[in-house]
CSV table of C-alpha atoms and ligand atoms in Angstrom, one decimal:
chain,number,residue,atom,x,y,z
A,1,MET,CA,58.5,69.1,93.0
A,2,SER,CA,60.3,71.7,91.3
A,3,TYR,CA,63.8,72.2,91.9
A,4,PHE,CA,66.1,75.0,92.5
A,5,PHE,CA,68.9,73.9,90.4
A,6,GLU,CA,68.0,70.5,89.1
A,7,GLN,CA,71.0,69.8,87.2
A,8,GLU,CA,73.6,70.8,90.1
A,9,SER,CA,72.0,69.3,92.8
A,10,VAL,CA,72.1,65.6,90.9
A,11,ALA,CA,75.9,66.7,90.7
A,12,PHE,CA,76.5,67.2,94.1
A,13,LYS,CA,75.4,64.4,94.9
A,14,ALA,CA,76.9,62.3,92.7
A,15,CYS,CA,80.1,64.2,94.2
A,16,VAL,CA,78.9,62.9,97.8
A,17,GLU,CA,78.7,59.7,96.7
A,18,SER,CA,82.1,59.3,95.5
A,19,LEU,CA,83.6,61.0,98.2
A,20,LYS,CA,81.7,58.2,100.7
A,21,LYS,CA,82.3,55.5,98.3
A,22,GLU,CA,86.6,56.5,98.1
A,23,ASN,CA,86.0,57.2,101.7
A,24,LYS,CA,87.3,60.9,101.1
A,25,LYS,CA,88.4,63.0,103.9
A,26,VAL,CA,87.5,66.6,102.7
A,27,ALA,CA,89.1,70.3,103.8
A,28,VAL,CA,86.5,72.5,102.8
A,29,ILE,CA,88.3,76.3,102.1
A,30,GLY,CA,87.2,79.4,101.3
A,31,HIS,CA,88.7,82.6,100.4
A,32,VAL,CA,90.9,85.4,102.3
A,33,ARG,CA,89.6,87.5,104.6
A,34,PRO,CA,86.5,85.5,104.6
A,35,ASP,CA,82.8,87.4,105.0
A,36,GLY,CA,79.5,86.0,105.8
A,37,ASP,CA,79.1,84.0,103.0
A,38,CYS,CA,82.5,82.6,103.3
A,39,ILE,CA,82.1,81.6,106.9
A,40,GLY,CA,78.6,80.6,106.3
A,41,SER,CA,79.4,78.6,103.6
A,42,THR,CA,82.2,77.2,104.8
A,43,VAL,CA,80.4,75.9,108.1
A,44,ALA,CA,77.1,74.5,106.0
A,45,MET,CA,79.4,72.7,104.1
A,46,VAL,CA,81.6,70.8,106.7
A,47,ARG,CA,78.3,70.3,108.4
A,48,ILE,CA,76.2,68.6,105.5
A,49,LEU,CA,79.1,66.4,104.7
A,50,ARG,CA,79.7,65.4,107.8
A,51,ASN,CA,76.2,64.8,108.3
A,52,GLN,CA,76.8,62.3,105.1
A,53,GLY,CA,79.0,60.4,107.2
A,54,ILE,CA,82.1,62.3,105.4
A,55,ASP,CA,85.1,63.3,107.9
A,56,ALA,CA,84.9,67.0,106.7
A,57,VAL,CA,87.0,70.4,108.2
A,58,GLY,CA,86.7,73.7,107.0
A,59,VAL,CA,90.0,75.1,107.2
A,60,ASN,CA,91.0,79.1,106.1
A,61,ASN,CA,93.7,81.2,105.4
A,62,ASP,CA,92.4,83.9,107.7
A,63,GLU,CA,90.6,83.8,111.2
A,64,ALA,CA,86.9,83.9,111.0
A,65,PRO,CA,86.3,87.9,111.8
A,66,ALA,CA,84.8,88.8,115.1
A,67,ASN,CA,81.3,89.4,114.1
A,68,LEU,CA,81.4,85.8,112.6
A,69,LYS,CA,82.8,83.5,115.2
A,70,PHE,CA,79.0,82.7,116.6
A,71,LEU,CA,78.6,80.9,113.0
A,72,LEU,CA,81.3,78.2,113.6
A,73,GLY,CA,79.4,76.4,117.1
A,74,ASP,CA,81.4,72.9,117.2
A,75,THR,CA,82.4,73.0,113.6
A,76,PRO,CA,85.9,71.7,113.0
A,77,PHE,CA,87.5,74.7,111.4
A,78,TYR,CA,91.3,75.5,110.9
A,79,LEU,CA,93.9,78.1,109.9
A,80,ALA,CA,95.6,77.4,106.9
A,81,SER,CA,98.9,77.5,109.5
A,82,GLU,CA,97.7,74.9,112.2
A,83,PHE,CA,96.2,72.0,109.4
A,84,THR,CA,97.9,69.4,108.4
A,85,ILE,CA,96.9,67.9,105.4
A,86,ASP,CA,96.4,64.3,106.1
A,87,ASP,CA,94.5,62.6,102.7
A,88,HIS,CA,92.3,65.4,102.8
A,89,ILE,CA,90.9,66.5,99.4
A,90,CYS,CA,89.6,70.0,98.9
A,91,VAL,CA,86.4,71.5,98.3
A,92,THR,CA,86.2,74.8,98.0
A,93,VAL,CA,83.0,77.5,98.7
A,94,ASP,CA,83.1,81.2,97.6
A,95,SER,CA,85.9,81.5,95.8
A,96,ALA,CA,86.0,82.9,92.1
A,97,ASP,CA,89.4,82.4,91.4
A,98,TYR,CA,91.7,79.5,93.3
A,99,LYS,CA,94.0,82.3,94.0
A,100,ARG,CA,91.8,83.6,96.5
A,101,VAL,CA,92.5,81.1,98.8
A,102,GLY,CA,95.9,82.1,99.7
A,103,ALA,CA,99.0,80.8,98.5
A,104,SER,CA,99.7,78.2,101.1
A,105,LEU,CA,96.5,76.6,100.6
A,106,ASN,CA,96.9,76.4,96.7
A,107,ALA,CA,100.5,74.9,98.0
A,108,MET,CA,98.1,72.4,99.9
A,109,PHE,CA,95.6,71.7,97.2
A,110,PRO,CA,97.3,71.6,94.1
A,111,GLU,CA,94.3,69.8,92.9
A,112,VAL,CA,90.5,71.0,93.3
A,113,PHE,CA,87.9,68.0,93.6
A,114,LEU,CA,84.5,70.2,94.0
A,115,ASN,CA,84.3,74.4,93.4
A,116,VAL,CA,80.6,75.7,94.6
A,117,ASP,CA,80.0,79.6,94.2
A,118,HIS,CA,78.2,82.2,92.8
A,119,HIS,CA,80.4,84.5,91.1
A,120,ILE,CA,79.3,85.1,87.0
A,121,SER,CA,83.8,85.5,87.0
A,122,ASN,CA,84.0,82.1,88.5
A,123,LYS,CA,87.2,80.4,86.6
A,124,GLN,CA,86.2,76.9,87.0
A,125,TYR,CA,89.4,75.3,88.0
A,126,ALA,CA,88.0,72.3,90.0
A,127,LYS,CA,87.2,68.6,89.0
A,128,ASN,CA,83.6,69.4,89.3
A,129,ASP,CA,82.1,73.2,89.1
A,130,LEU,CA,79.1,73.9,90.4
A,131,ILE,CA,78.5,77.8,89.5
A,132,ILE,CA,75.2,79.3,89.6
A,133,GLY,CA,75.8,82.8,89.0
A,134,SER,CA,72.2,84.0,89.5
A,135,ALA,CA,72.3,82.9,92.8
A,136,SER,CA,72.8,85.5,95.7
A,137,ALA,CA,75.1,84.3,98.0
A,138,THR,CA,77.0,80.8,97.8
A,139,ALA,CA,75.0,79.8,100.9
A,140,GLU,CA,72.0,80.4,98.7
A,141,VAL,CA,73.7,77.8,95.9
A,142,ILE,CA,74.0,75.1,98.9
A,143,MET,CA,70.7,75.7,100.1
A,144,GLY,CA,69.1,75.1,96.9
A,145,ILE,CA,71.0,72.0,96.5
A,146,VAL,CA,70.0,71.1,100.1
A,147,LEU,CA,66.1,71.6,99.5
A,148,ASP,CA,66.6,69.8,95.9
A,149,LEU,CA,67.8,67.0,97.6
A,150,GLY,CA,65.1,66.9,100.3
A,151,TRP,CA,68.1,66.8,103.1
A,152,LYS,CA,67.8,67.8,106.6
A,153,ILE,CA,70.0,70.5,108.3
A,154,ASP,CA,70.5,71.4,112.0
A,155,PRO,CA,70.0,74.5,113.3
A,156,THR,CA,73.8,75.5,113.3
A,157,THR,CA,74.0,75.2,109.7
A,158,ALA,CA,70.7,76.6,109.0
A,159,GLN,CA,72.2,79.9,110.7
A,160,ALA,CA,74.9,80.0,108.6
A,161,LEU,CA,73.2,79.8,105.6
A,162,TYR,CA,71.0,82.3,106.9
A,163,VAL,CA,73.8,84.5,107.6
A,164,GLY,CA,75.7,83.9,104.3
A,165,ILE,CA,72.6,85.0,102.6
A,166,ALA,CA,71.3,87.8,104.1
A,167,THR,CA,75.3,89.4,104.1
A,168,ASP,CA,75.7,88.7,100.7
A,169,THR,CA,72.3,90.6,99.2
A,170,GLY,CA,72.6,93.4,101.8
A,171,GLN,CA,70.2,92.7,104.1
A,172,PHE,CA,67.9,91.8,101.2
A,173,ARG,CA,68.3,94.8,99.0
A,174,PHE,CA,70.5,93.8,96.5
A,175,PRO,CA,69.1,93.2,92.9
A,176,SER,CA,70.1,89.4,93.2
A,177,THR,CA,67.7,89.2,95.9
A,178,THR,CA,65.1,87.4,94.2
A,179,LYS,CA,61.7,85.0,95.3
A,180,ASP,CA,63.8,81.9,95.6
A,181,THR,CA,66.0,83.8,98.0
A,182,PHE,CA,63.0,84.4,100.1
A,183,GLU,CA,61.7,80.6,99.6
A,184,MET,CA,65.6,79.6,100.6
A,185,VAL,CA,65.4,81.8,103.8
A,186,LYS,CA,61.6,80.6,105.4
A,187,ALA,CA,62.9,77.0,104.9
A,188,LEU,CA,65.6,78.1,106.6
A,189,CYS,CA,64.0,79.5,109.4
A,190,ASP,CA,61.9,76.3,109.4
A,191,PHE,CA,65.1,74.5,110.0
A,192,GLY,CA,66.1,76.9,113.2
A,193,ALA,CA,67.9,79.9,111.5
A,194,LYS,CA,67.3,83.3,114.2
A,195,PRO,CA,67.4,86.2,112.0
A,196,ALA,CA,67.4,88.5,114.8
A,197,GLU,CA,70.1,86.7,116.8
A,198,ALA,CA,72.0,86.8,113.7
A,199,ALA,CA,71.5,90.7,113.4
A,200,ASN,CA,72.8,91.4,117.1
A,201,GLU,CA,75.6,89.6,116.3
A,202,LEU,CA,76.3,91.6,113.0
A,203,TYR,CA,75.3,94.6,113.7
A,204,GLU,CA,74.7,95.7,117.3
A,205,ASN,CA,78.4,94.4,117.8
A,206,ASP,CA,80.5,97.5,116.5
A,207,SER,CA,83.8,98.0,118.6
A,208,PHE,CA,84.4,102.0,119.3
A,209,ALA,CA,87.6,101.5,117.2
A,210,ARG,CA,85.5,101.3,114.1
A,211,ILE,CA,83.1,104.0,114.5
A,212,GLN,CA,86.2,106.4,115.0
A,213,LEU,CA,87.4,104.3,111.4
A,214,ILE,CA,84.3,105.2,109.7
A,215,GLN,CA,84.5,108.5,111.1
A,216,LEU,CA,87.6,109.2,109.1
A,217,PHE,CA,86.4,107.2,106.2
A,218,LEU,CA,83.4,109.3,105.7
A,219,ALA,CA,85.9,112.5,106.0
A,220,SER,CA,87.5,111.1,103.1
A,221,LEU,CA,84.5,110.4,100.8
A,222,GLU,CA,85.2,112.6,97.5
A,223,MET,CA,82.5,113.1,94.4
A,224,GLU,CA,83.5,112.2,91.0
A,225,CYS,CA,81.6,112.4,87.7
A,226,ASP,CA,79.1,115.1,88.8
A,227,GLY,CA,78.2,113.0,91.8
A,228,ARG,CA,77.7,109.7,89.8
A,229,VAL,CA,80.9,108.4,91.1
A,230,CYS,CA,82.2,108.6,95.6
A,231,PHE,CA,85.5,107.7,96.3
A,232,GLY,CA,86.5,106.8,99.7
A,233,LEU,CA,89.9,105.9,101.2
A,234,LEU,CA,91.4,103.9,104.1
A,235,THR,CA,95.0,104.5,104.9
A,236,ASP,CA,97.5,102.7,107.1
A,237,SER,CA,97.6,106.1,109.2
A,238,MET,CA,93.9,106.0,109.7
A,239,TYR,CA,94.1,102.2,111.0
A,240,GLN,CA,96.8,103.4,113.0
A,241,GLU,CA,94.5,106.7,114.6
A,242,SER,CA,91.7,104.7,115.3
A,243,GLY,CA,93.2,101.6,116.3
A,244,ALA,CA,90.6,99.5,114.3
A,245,GLY,CA,91.7,96.2,112.7
A,246,ILE,CA,91.1,95.4,108.7
A,247,ASP,CA,87.7,93.5,109.5
A,248,ASP,CA,86.3,96.9,111.2
A,249,ALA,CA,86.6,98.1,107.0
A,250,ASP,CA,83.7,95.6,106.0
A,251,GLY,CA,80.4,97.4,104.6
A,252,LEU,CA,82.5,100.8,104.2
A,253,VAL,CA,82.2,100.9,100.5
A,254,ASP,CA,78.2,100.6,100.7
A,255,TYR,CA,78.5,104.4,102.5
A,256,ALA,CA,80.0,105.8,99.0
A,257,ARG,CA,77.4,104.0,97.2
A,258,SER,CA,74.0,105.1,99.4
A,259,ILE,CA,74.9,108.4,98.7
A,260,GLN,CA,71.8,110.2,96.4
A,261,GLY,CA,73.1,110.5,92.5
A,262,VAL,CA,75.7,108.2,93.2
A,263,GLU,CA,75.4,105.1,91.0
A,264,VAL,CA,79.0,103.8,91.5
A,265,GLY,CA,80.5,103.6,95.1
A,266,VAL,CA,84.4,103.2,95.2
A,267,LEU,CA,86.7,102.6,98.3
A,268,LEU,CA,90.7,102.7,97.9
A,269,GLU,CA,92.3,100.9,100.6
A,270,GLU,CA,96.1,100.9,101.6
A,271,ARG,CA,97.0,97.7,103.0
A,272,ASN,CA,100.7,96.2,103.7
A,273,GLY,CA,102.3,97.9,100.9
A,274,ALA,CA,99.8,97.2,98.7
A,275,LEU,CA,96.2,98.7,97.4
A,276,LYS,CA,93.1,97.1,97.2
A,277,GLY,CA,90.0,98.8,95.5
A,278,SER,CA,86.4,97.8,96.2
A,279,LEU,CA,83.3,98.6,93.7
A,280,ARG,CA,79.5,99.5,93.9
A,281,ALA,CA,77.1,99.9,92.1
A,282,LYS,CA,73.5,100.9,92.8
A,283,ASP,CA,72.2,98.7,89.1
A,284,PRO,CA,74.0,95.4,87.6
A,285,LYS,CA,73.8,97.6,84.2
A,286,TYR,CA,77.3,99.1,85.3
A,287,ARG,CA,79.0,95.8,85.6
A,288,VAL,CA,81.7,96.7,88.2
A,289,ASP,CA,82.9,93.1,87.7
A,290,GLN,CA,84.1,94.4,84.2
A,291,ILE,CA,85.7,97.4,86.0
A,292,ALA,CA,87.5,94.7,88.4
A,293,GLN,CA,88.8,92.9,85.4
A,294,ALA,CA,90.9,95.5,83.8
A,295,PHE,CA,93.1,95.5,86.9
A,296,GLY,CA,93.3,91.9,87.3
A,297,GLY,CA,89.9,92.2,89.6
A,298,GLY,CA,86.6,90.4,89.5
A,299,GLY,CA,83.2,89.9,91.1
A,300,HIS,CA,79.9,90.4,90.4
A,301,ALA,CA,78.0,92.8,88.6
A,302,CYS,CA,77.2,95.1,91.5
A,303,ALA,CA,79.9,94.2,94.0
A,304,ALA,CA,83.5,93.6,92.6
A,305,GLY,CA,87.1,93.8,94.1
A,306,LEU,CA,90.7,94.1,92.7
A,307,ASN,CA,94.0,94.3,94.3
A,308,VAL,CA,97.0,96.5,93.0
A,309,ASP,CA,101.0,96.5,93.4
A,310,SER,CA,100.8,99.9,93.7
A,311,LYS,CA,101.2,101.8,97.1
A,312,ASP,CA,100.1,105.2,95.7
A,313,ILE,CA,96.2,105.7,95.9
A,314,GLU,CA,96.9,109.0,94.4
A,315,ALA,CA,98.5,107.8,91.2
A,316,PHE,CA,96.0,104.7,90.9
A,317,LYS,CA,92.8,107.0,91.4
A,318,PRO,CA,92.4,108.6,88.4
A,319,GLN,CA,93.5,104.9,86.5
A,320,ILE,CA,90.0,103.4,87.6
A,321,LEU,CA,88.6,106.9,87.3
A,322,ALA,CA,89.2,106.4,83.9
A,323,LYS,CA,87.8,103.0,83.7
A,324,ILE,CA,84.3,104.0,85.2
A,325,LYS,CA,84.0,106.9,82.7
A,326,GLU,CA,84.6,104.5,79.9
A,327,GLN,CA,82.0,102.1,81.2
A,328,PHE,CA,79.0,105.0,81.6
A,329,ALA,CA,80.0,106.0,78.2
A,330,LEU,CA,79.5,102.7,76.8
A,331,LEU,CA,75.9,102.4,78.7
A,332,LYS,CA,75.1,105.9,76.6
A,333,LYS,CA,75.7,104.3,73.3
B,1,MN,MN1,79.6,85.3,98.6
């Protein structure tokens, strides 16, 4: 048989064997403000480990967004604030930098046993790092390993992995979508994933407040660099005016990128006195992860993010725009 990730599958199996042998309890943790891939990968990892007889639970700094709660099923999943550590050791999913899981989980688990991820910028902070930068999603890394090992998964696990892949590929539109992605999705359907049910939960469920937030966001869009870059803003006052919550901002940056002629879409967001930036490129050659890295952030070639300790969007915008222009200039050479 051919393997998706032969080396990593062998390494994962060895990790599972050692957890079993030492009778370890596992906390599977992911990044703050979890997205579809983070929740999907957490749920799947917990269930796969439990299926191997390991006492595993999911823990996150934040609650699963409302439109992803359906993925949890009967999976044990705790908020960090309500979780008591009882000899658990920690496995991270979808977290390129260990800081991304939040300060309270960092404090609870000074060491990481296993780090499973697909971010090229992953800092490899665990005892065992299984990073596949070419995978479209952490869920794809997990599914490849499951298939390589010939393991079976239940329909809840299949649905969780499906949603991880479907959301991180932008519904199979991003360049990270490959033949392997579809092979894995086919296998997930065989295991009981239901794409139409997932799409209903994810995309036919917007609150009216989110639509009003989108309206305010769209009104903020501005073109830069002769229409090659589009900036959108989300401010505290927009949240207040629309009544939307922070989960409602998911995916808004894609509107900025989706415009004809735009190569890089940028969302700058005011939140609790700090500033968050999201970058999306149409082509991986723009390496928006490098642009984000210049401000302490990171991510993927086509999708990256950053956080800055500033309140002033207007002051920050020229700084990030200058960096984007630099990147464009580099490509010209
Ligand atoms: Mn991901």
